[in-house]
Coordinates of C-alpha atoms in Angstrom, one line a residue:
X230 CA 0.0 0.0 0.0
X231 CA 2.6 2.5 0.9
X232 CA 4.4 1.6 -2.3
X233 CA 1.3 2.5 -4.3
X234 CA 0.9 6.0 -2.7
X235 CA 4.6 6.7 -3.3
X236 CA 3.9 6.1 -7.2
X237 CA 0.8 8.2 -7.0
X238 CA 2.7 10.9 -5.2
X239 CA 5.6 10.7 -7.3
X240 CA 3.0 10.7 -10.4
X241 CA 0.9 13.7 -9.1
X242 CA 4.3 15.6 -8.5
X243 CA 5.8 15.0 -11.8
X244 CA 2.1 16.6 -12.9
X245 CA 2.8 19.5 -10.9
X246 CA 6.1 20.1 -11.8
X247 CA 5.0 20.0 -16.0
X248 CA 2.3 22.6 -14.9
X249 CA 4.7 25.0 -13.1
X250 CA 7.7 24.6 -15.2
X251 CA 8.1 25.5 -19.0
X252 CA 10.9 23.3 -19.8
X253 CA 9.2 19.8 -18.7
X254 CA 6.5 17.9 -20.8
X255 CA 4.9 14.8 -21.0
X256 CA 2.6 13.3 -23.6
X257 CA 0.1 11.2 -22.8
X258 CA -2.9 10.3 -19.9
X259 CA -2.5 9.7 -16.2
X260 CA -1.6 6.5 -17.0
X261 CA 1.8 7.2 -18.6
X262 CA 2.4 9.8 -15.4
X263 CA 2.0 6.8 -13.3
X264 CA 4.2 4.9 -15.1
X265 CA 7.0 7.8 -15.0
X266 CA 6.4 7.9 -11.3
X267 CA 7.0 4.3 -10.8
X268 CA 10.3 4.5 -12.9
X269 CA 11.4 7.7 -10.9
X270 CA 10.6 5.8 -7.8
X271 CA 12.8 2.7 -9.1
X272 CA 15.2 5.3 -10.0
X273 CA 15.4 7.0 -6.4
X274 CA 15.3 3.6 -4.9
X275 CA 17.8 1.4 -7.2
X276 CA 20.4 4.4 -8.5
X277 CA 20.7 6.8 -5.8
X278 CA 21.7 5.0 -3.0
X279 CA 24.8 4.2 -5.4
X280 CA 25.1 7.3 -6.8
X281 CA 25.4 8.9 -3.3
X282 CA 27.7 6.7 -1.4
X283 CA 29.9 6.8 -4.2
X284 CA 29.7 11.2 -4.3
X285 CA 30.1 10.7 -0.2
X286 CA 33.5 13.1 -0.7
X287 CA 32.0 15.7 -3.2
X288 CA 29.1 15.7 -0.6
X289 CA 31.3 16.3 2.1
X290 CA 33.0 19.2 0.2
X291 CA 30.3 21.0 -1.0
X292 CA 28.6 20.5 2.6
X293 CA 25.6 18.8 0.3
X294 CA 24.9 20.6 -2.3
X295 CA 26.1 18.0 -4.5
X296 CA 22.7 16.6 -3.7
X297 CA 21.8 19.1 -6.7
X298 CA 23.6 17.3 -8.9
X299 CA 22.2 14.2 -8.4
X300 CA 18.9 15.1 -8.1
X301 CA 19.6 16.9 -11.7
X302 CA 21.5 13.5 -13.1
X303 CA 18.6 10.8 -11.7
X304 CA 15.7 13.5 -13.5
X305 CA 18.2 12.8 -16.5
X306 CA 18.5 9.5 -16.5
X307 CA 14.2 9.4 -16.0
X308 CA 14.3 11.3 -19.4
X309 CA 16.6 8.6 -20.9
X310 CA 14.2 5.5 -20.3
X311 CA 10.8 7.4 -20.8
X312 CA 9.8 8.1 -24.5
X313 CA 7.3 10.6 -23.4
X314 CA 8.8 12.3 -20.8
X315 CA 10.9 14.9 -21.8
X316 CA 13.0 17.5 -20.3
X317 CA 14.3 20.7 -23.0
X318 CA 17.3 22.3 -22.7
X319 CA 18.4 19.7 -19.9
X320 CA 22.5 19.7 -21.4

């Protein structure tokens, strides 16, 4: 159940985000937002873990804000495996 409101959540704020921000777009229903929030949520839950303990130093250095760049690099890699999810002027 709590795994099911985390994809809705991560759906609805992926919605939220395309209203608010000009560069990011999606084509298609609720159903294909759903879908990009379960990838993002395998994505947060799978990569990032990784990805952090691996930037531990540049975290340490930058006193966290290297949490920017990984935020920035996961919403990347969510635009690599989703056809319809698209983010302009991302590089």
């Amino acid at each position: 159940m709590r795994i099911l409101l985390r994809i809705l959540l991560n759906g609805a704020g992926l919605w939220a985000a395309c209203q608010l921000l000009p560069g990011l777009h999606w084509e298609g229903g609720w159903l294909y937002l759903l879908v990009a929030g379960f990838v993002i949520g395998l994505i947060n839950v799978i990569v990032r873990p990784i990805v952090t303990f691996f930037s531990c130093p540049l975290l340490l250095v930058t006193l966290g804000l290297f949490y920017l760049v990984i935020n920035g690099a996961m919403l990347w890699l969510a635009d690599a495996l989703l056809d319809k999810f698209r983010i302009d002027g991302f590089l």
